[in-house]
Amino acid sequence: MNWTINMFYFFGLLAVISALGVLFTRNVLYATFFLILSFFSVASIYVLGNASFIGVTQLLIYVGGILILMIFGLMLTTKLSGKVLVTESHNKRMGVILGVVFFSVLSFIIFSANFEVLNKSVEMPKKMIEVIGVDLMSKYLIPFEIAAILLLIALIGAAVISEKRKEIKE
Amino acid sequence: MSTLVFFLPFLLMYTVFAVYAERKISAFIQDRYGPMEVGKYGWYQTVADLLKLIQKEDIIPKNANKTLFMLAPIVIFTAIFCGFAILPLTSSWVGSLSQNGVYFLIAIVSLDVVGILMAGWGANSKYSLLGSLRAVAQIISYEIPVTLSVLCVVMISQSLSLQEISYQQSVLINVFPDLESTKNFLFGIKTMAIDVTAWGGFFTWNIFRAPVLIPVAVIYFISTLAESNRAPFDLPEAESELVAGFHTEYSGFRWAIIMLSEYGMMLLVAILGVILFFGSWNTPLPNIGNITLANWTTGQPGTIIGNLWSILWLISKAMLWVMAQMWVRWTYPRLRIDQLMNLSWKYLTPFAIFLIFMSGLWRLLMI
Amino acid sequence: MITVQHFLVIGISLFSIGLSIVVIKKNAILVLLGVELMLNGANVNLIGFSINDPQIQGQIFALFVIVVAAAEAAVALAVVVRMYQYYATSNVDEPNELKG
Amino acid sequence: MNSLETILPFSLLTQFSLVLLFMPFFSFLLLSFLPLKNRNGAFMSSFLLFVSFVIALFLFANSWNNPPDHSRWVWFEIGNGILFTSGIWLNNLTVLLLLLVTFVSFLVHLFSMEYMKGDKGYNRYFSYLGLFTFSMLGIVLSDNLLLMFVFWELVGFSSYLLIGFWFHKEAAAKASKKAFLVNRIGDLGFLIGLMILRSKYNTLDLETLTSVVETSDPSIYVAALCLFGGVVGKSAQFPLLVWLPDAMEGPTPVSALIHAATMVAAGVFLLARIVPFVPVEALHVMALIGAITAFMGGVAALRQFDIKKILAFSTISQLGYMVIGVGAGAYDAAIFHLITHAFFKACLFLSAGAIIHSLHQFSSKNDVNFDTQDIRLMGGLRKKMPFTFLVFLLSSMALMGMPLFSGFLSKEAILMASSTMNIGWQLVVPVLAFSSVLITAFYVTRMVVIIFFGEFRLPKVKVINTPNFASVSLIMKIPLGLLAIGSVFVLFSSNPFDGSHSWIIKGLSSHVAIHSAIVSYGSITLMLVGMGLAYAKFKPSGVYVQNLHKELDYQNKWQSLSFNNWHLNKIYDVVFIRQIINIANAVKTVEEKMIDRIINYFAIFNVILAKFIGLFDQYIVDGLVHLSAFVTSAIGWLSKNIQTGKVQTHIVWAGLGILMMILWFVV
């Protein structure tokens, strides 16, 4: 148990620090790799939170899918001129204030709330993945199907939107 | 622990000999000798090469992004080596008894794309960048048929756990905690009522339990060739076009690690393929009446003899798979990039989806 | 013992950082990254809430969030690519035709 | 709603009468708004009128001597429950008049088709005719006084349009204005009468009024006289008879339609409608007015040289007869006279129109300019226009009251009725009525002899190259012939000497009309005397007629009196118009000298006040406005910065909003 909580702290810190890295680095590519690290840590946190399936899904979809896509997008939307890819920042004051205020308000709420009931240890199902599978195919069938349709629509939509058209503004 | 204790040293050894094997096989296919000078039949050629590589200077291009450039081989190797962590080596020796083994494997393997991108971008070379983009596009595209073919197996075996999948193909099926009363039938067709549970051997391998998996195995084989950037899908490192693709700028030890990763990838997909389709660590020999060949050549789980048999069968089957990969490499010409994508999206993926459907139907025959 | 609060703190940290990224960064891709980070923060919360739930509703919810995030990322990226084609920039503050 | 005024259902006859009513209205609308070429509009208009006429025939066949058919519905409501109804009342009187109006109107349409040929406002003319016919039919059909008043005014308006049809002629424009204004004076009386009746009896429905009005009520006496005021205006009775002669400026077929057959008869029709509840004293007053009018009109007709003016004064005189008839208690006789008069007078007008038309063509053919209506320049037309002469003669006989003609029958009936008024001052009525017979005979004979006998006098004044008349076209002859047939007795009574046996009189009243041979013989004698005197004076070989083309308008004051219509125009000018102008001038002086000055001072005061208010406005009110504007613009400036058009700024504000919500709901 001690080992678990230590791992949790480690990955939690890693997630937050690499997220901060995304925030503070000016190099776009670094930011993306920081984010990969952060998501990787978050996946680990999921695993520690007894949600290994979600953890792996996180790895598969976020790290293996979305972020790779993002890096592709980056490479497609910047001119490859050998320069270091940097992004500028603006609204710095507002962004930081907003983040800090959000963080403080939400943490104030969290620490003032009572989580006793939620923290009571309960017998968890052995085969978590079976629960998820059965639930998805019974209880959550309609959301599942809707999500499928949503994905299809997004797929087609993304293809249509990014299609090259002739009337490109110079 | 199997990963560190067994696979790391094994991977190093295997790479050395795989490179040698590759040279020799290519030589045989091209009707020549291959390395012959260093040691008997050139046995030590690869070792000598390795020594040379370690001695070589670690060159980092001036305009490269140093961090990414240096980090990339490690990331690639880590991602692939992570995959070994959940492989069941024997009936009792398994890296991580994860319930989501296959799923994790697919996820973690795709991470090497990150490393490839880092390498390609970090080198700040056009060849590298184009190579890495090609690699990534290829790997992401071929992940789809790989995942779908794996999904076929998952539908047949109703599990994501690699060890459970292994046991299902074993004569020891009833030893596994959740499978005490499970029976295997010939071709998985229950109505035929030919109980092969006690036969073991190749009768209980997945391609025999559900023959629908044979085309799935073919798809898996083709797609994993592309996944590991092997010929005929080695466009990312097409010498004639891109010098050496994303690892053009690497040299010495880092280049060695990249090559190590590539061969590691080959081994990984080979072992996974063996586990999924060809009986995992199980013996191909069935029990024939009183001659319980299967039981003899499997041993009891947990015993040393059992572990040794398991390792033998698993590794030998994987080696055969790797040999097949090499065979293909030296036989077929390289595809064009559009043919590559066509193959994935227009043929393999739809066919794999169809096979998922067929697998579902087959599964209905099994219960 | 990992409690719900542990998850929540990490969740809100990620969320706040993501929000700051969304506001601060100029590059559209980075803004998207911020959004993804915020979604992850939310997901961490969901996982945290389901650690002691035998029905693991939080996990399933998180699954759906990830699915929707994937769809969102695909479409958003397509939009960014299109924007780059059209405006020849991927900075979100440059296409300001909505400005009154 | 008044308990007596229930809603009465729509009957089939009512629906037919509505169709009949709106046919001419459609004609008006179509001709006003469709760009019709040539004579299509006239044909269409005449056709619609013919449809109306056919329906009128149908209604007549169904309603004559049958129980009245009355439909009534709520028209509008004022305030809470004060209802006004409207409806259609078909009784003998109504259908008779419907038949007359549609028939005469149709014939006038036919006649006008030829008469107005080549006029610029051809379609406009027919659309006005449609409107007029519609209004007249409305008067006839409506079952209550208010609706009738509405149509009454419409009739006034459409006659204004028709009289002033050639508005580019100053005389026509003036005449139309005069007709309109003089009618207004009478209509004021009508309106007051309506108000009295409504306030007293709470209804204007004729059928209801007949049953509720008590004739002993003094207010009904006033109301009846007020309504009679309307009649005086519309039917050109004394003292409002000045407009009718001037109205002859309109096209001649119009005069035939509205100044002989329909509009001027509307007054008599109104009297016939209200007579059941009019007190006897009021009737006597009406009879007196009628007698005065008959006499004055007759006298005024004596010395006219304009053919249409003679007919106009004759019409006034005959209308006077009708009013005498109503006043003497024989409204049936009055209506009878109305009908017969409509026929022969319309015939006379149309014949006059034919003559004028022919002379007009003659003048343009010979390229000479002369007054085509002046009888001094006519003469001898008997040979040149034989058909016209024939119909003119027949109608003239009827007008004089020659036995065997329709006019004799109706005039006899009126004279019989007037002869019952023989007490005290009432004796004036029969005396004037009988003397008018002689006068009528005199001026009619004068007119016929001067126009048709002797020799054509125009060549004496002007040089004529081709002294040939164009013959009257068939389309003009048909109406003339039909109307002339209406002047013969057989249409109305089997007995040529006794009007009381006429089916019209029988159909209109139940009481048995008295018949006195003395009255008949007396009137015939008087007529013959008048004819003889006239012939003696105007015989074609006489000195007077030989020098007629050189005759002046008048030579002595008696002639002047007749020629100038008793100097009524001059009297009104002196008595009313001058006085009113004087009063107006006085008022103007007061206005200029006193009120304007007060207003000026007030204005100066106001200007001074305004200066102060202006200062107040500038610094305090405007200051407030500027302040608020400044505050608003400041807020706008502040909020403008929120709208940067940049996504991320919006996200900041959205985030702050969510934060607020979190604080609101959670903390």
Tab-separated table of N, CA and C in Angstrom, chain A residues 27 29-30 33 36 40 52-53 56-57 59-60 63-64 68 71-72 75 80 82 85 126-129, chain B residues 65 67-68 99-100 103-104 106-107 110-111 113-114 117-118 121 124 129 133 136-137 140 160 164 178:
chain	number	residue	atom	x	y	z
A	27	ASN	N	8.778	25.939	-27.028
A	27	ASN	CA	8.929	25.074	-28.182
A	27	ASN	C	7.680	24.195	-28.301
A	29	LEU	N	7.046	21.592	-30.119
A	29	LEU	CA	7.253	20.156	-30.120
A	29	LEU	C	7.524	19.634	-28.716
A	30	TYR	N	8.326	20.410	-27.963
A	30	TYR	CA	8.564	20.029	-26.563
A	30	TYR	C	7.243	19.950	-25.828
A	33	PHE	N	5.569	16.779	-26.525
A	33	PHE	CA	6.172	15.613	-25.860
A	33	PHE	C	5.957	15.672	-24.356
A	36	ILE	N	2.655	14.300	-23.859
A	36	ILE	CA	2.666	12.838	-23.916
A	36	ILE	C	3.085	12.270	-22.563
A	40	PHE	N	0.875	10.017	-20.223
A	40	PHE	CA	1.386	8.723	-19.795
A	40	PHE	C	1.261	8.576	-18.285
A	52	SER	N	-7.435	-0.080	-14.929
A	52	SER	CA	-6.360	-0.338	-15.887
A	52	SER	C	-6.873	-0.275	-17.319
A	53	PHE	N	-8.112	-0.670	-17.511
A	53	PHE	CA	-8.637	-0.613	-18.875
A	53	PHE	C	-8.663	0.818	-19.394
A	56	VAL	N	-5.140	1.917	-20.193
A	56	VAL	CA	-4.631	1.473	-21.486
A	56	VAL	C	-5.334	2.225	-22.613
A	57	THR	N	-6.627	2.451	-22.445
A	57	THR	CA	-7.354	3.229	-23.438
A	57	THR	C	-6.742	4.608	-23.592
A	59	LEU	N	-3.666	5.386	-23.045
A	59	LEU	CA	-2.436	5.234	-23.812
A	59	LEU	C	-2.743	5.096	-25.288
A	60	LEU	N	-3.699	4.224	-25.583
A	60	LEU	CA	-3.966	3.893	-26.977
A	60	LEU	C	-4.500	5.097	-27.725
A	63	VAL	N	-2.239	8.905	-26.302
A	63	VAL	CA	-0.814	8.954	-26.634
A	63	VAL	C	-0.589	8.432	-28.040
A	64	GLY	N	-1.225	7.280	-28.328
A	64	GLY	CA	-0.969	6.675	-29.630
A	64	GLY	C	-1.775	7.313	-30.735
A	68	ILE	N	-0.305	11.924	-31.499
A	68	ILE	CA	0.423	11.729	-32.761
A	68	ILE	C	-0.225	12.588	-33.832
A	71	ILE	N	0.838	16.079	-33.417
A	71	ILE	CA	2.188	16.346	-33.930
A	71	ILE	C	2.141	16.437	-35.451
A	72	PHE	N	1.340	15.565	-36.040
A	72	PHE	CA	1.148	15.646	-37.484
A	72	PHE	C	0.596	17.002	-37.872
A	75	MET	N	3.156	19.585	-37.747
A	75	MET	CA	4.087	19.545	-38.871
A	75	MET	C	3.415	20.027	-40.143
A	80	LEU	N	8.442	24.358	-42.697
A	80	LEU	CA	9.647	23.652	-42.280
A	80	LEU	C	10.854	24.413	-42.818
A	82	GLY	N	13.643	24.912	-40.857
A	82	GLY	CA	14.812	24.671	-40.025
A	82	GLY	C	14.838	25.457	-38.741
A	85	LEU	N	10.706	25.456	-33.649
A	85	LEU	CA	9.272	25.755	-33.652
A	85	LEU	C	8.881	26.352	-32.318
A	126	LYS	N	-13.762	-8.578	-9.446
A	126	LYS	CA	-12.454	-9.131	-9.826
A	126	LYS	C	-12.094	-8.731	-11.237
A	127	LYS	N	-13.027	-9.080	-12.150
A	127	LYS	CA	-12.739	-8.820	-13.559
A	127	LYS	C	-13.401	-7.509	-13.983
A	128	MET	N	-12.647	-6.432	-13.767
A	128	MET	CA	-13.190	-5.112	-14.046
A	128	MET	C	-13.623	-4.983	-15.506
A	129	ILE	N	-12.780	-5.578	-16.364
A	129	ILE	CA	-13.026	-5.432	-17.791
A	129	ILE	C	-14.327	-6.089	-18.209
B	65	ASN	N	18.053	19.017	-32.992
B	65	ASN	CA	17.519	19.317	-31.674
B	65	ASN	C	18.078	18.261	-30.746
B	67	THR	N	18.166	17.430	-27.577
B	67	THR	CA	17.389	16.662	-26.610
B	67	THR	C	16.603	15.562	-27.300
B	68	LEU	N	15.829	15.993	-28.312
B	68	LEU	CA	14.980	15.025	-28.983
B	68	LEU	C	15.832	13.969	-29.662
B	99	GLN	N	-4.910	-8.199	-16.881
B	99	GLN	CA	-6.131	-8.650	-17.522
B	99	GLN	C	-6.266	-8.055	-18.917
B	100	ASN	N	-5.508	-6.962	-19.121
B	100	ASN	CA	-5.659	-6.264	-20.394
B	100	ASN	C	-4.456	-6.461	-21.289
B	103	TYR	N	-4.472	-5.734	-25.111
B	103	TYR	CA	-4.837	-4.342	-25.285
B	103	TYR	C	-3.643	-3.437	-24.994
B	104	PHE	N	-2.994	-3.744	-23.862
B	104	PHE	CA	-1.827	-2.957	-23.460
B	104	PHE	C	-0.731	-3.066	-24.500
B	106	ILE	N	-0.954	-3.619	-27.671
B	106	ILE	CA	-1.245	-2.808	-28.859
B	106	ILE	C	-0.991	-1.340	-28.572
B	107	ALA	N	-1.386	-0.922	-27.372
B	107	ALA	CA	-1.249	0.490	-27.018
B	107	ALA	C	0.215	0.865	-26.932
B	110	SER	N	2.352	1.150	-30.110
B	110	SER	CA	2.152	2.339	-30.936
B	110	SER	C	2.944	3.523	-30.414
B	111	LEU	N	3.482	3.374	-29.198
B	111	LEU	CA	4.239	4.492	-28.638
B	111	LEU	C	5.557	4.709	-29.347
B	113	VAL	N	6.021	5.171	-32.182
B	113	VAL	CA	5.796	6.237	-33.141
B	113	VAL	C	6.317	7.562	-32.593
B	114	VAL	N	6.092	7.768	-31.308
B	114	VAL	CA	6.568	9.002	-30.682
B	114	VAL	C	8.065	9.114	-30.837
B	117	LEU	N	9.008	9.880	-34.376
B	117	LEU	CA	8.792	11.289	-34.671
B	117	LEU	C	9.879	12.148	-34.067
B	118	MET	N	10.234	11.820	-32.809
B	118	MET	CA	11.290	12.583	-32.146
B	118	MET	C	12.571	12.488	-32.954
B	121	TRP	N	12.205	14.424	-36.373
B	121	TRP	CA	12.166	15.868	-36.198
B	121	TRP	C	13.474	16.385	-35.624
B	124	ASN	N	16.625	17.098	-37.701
B	124	ASN	CA	16.600	18.300	-38.534
B	124	ASN	C	17.162	18.010	-39.919
B	129	LEU	N	13.057	13.546	-41.569
B	129	LEU	CA	11.689	13.993	-41.333
B	129	LEU	C	10.723	13.234	-42.234
B	133	LEU	N	7.827	10.747	-41.011
B	133	LEU	CA	6.420	10.957	-41.338
B	133	LEU	C	5.858	9.718	-42.021
B	136	VAL	N	5.411	7.001	-39.459
B	136	VAL	CA	4.272	7.197	-38.571
B	136	VAL	C	2.973	6.913	-39.302
B	137	ALA	N	2.875	7.458	-40.525
B	137	ALA	CA	1.649	7.221	-41.278
B	137	ALA	C	1.436	5.729	-41.465
B	140	ILE	N	0.596	3.950	-38.037
B	140	ILE	CA	-0.764	4.242	-37.582
B	140	ILE	C	-1.782	3.541	-38.478
B	160	LEU	N	-8.722	-10.780	-22.674
B	160	LEU	CA	-7.636	-9.913	-23.108
B	160	LEU	C	-6.329	-10.346	-22.468
B	164	GLU	N	-4.247	-16.207	-20.187
B	164	GLU	CA	-5.481	-16.981	-20.301
B	164	GLU	C	-5.621	-17.530	-21.725
B	178	ASP	N	-9.895	-19.776	-14.042
B	178	ASP	CA	-11.259	-19.536	-14.525
B	178	ASP	C	-11.708	-20.562	-15.558
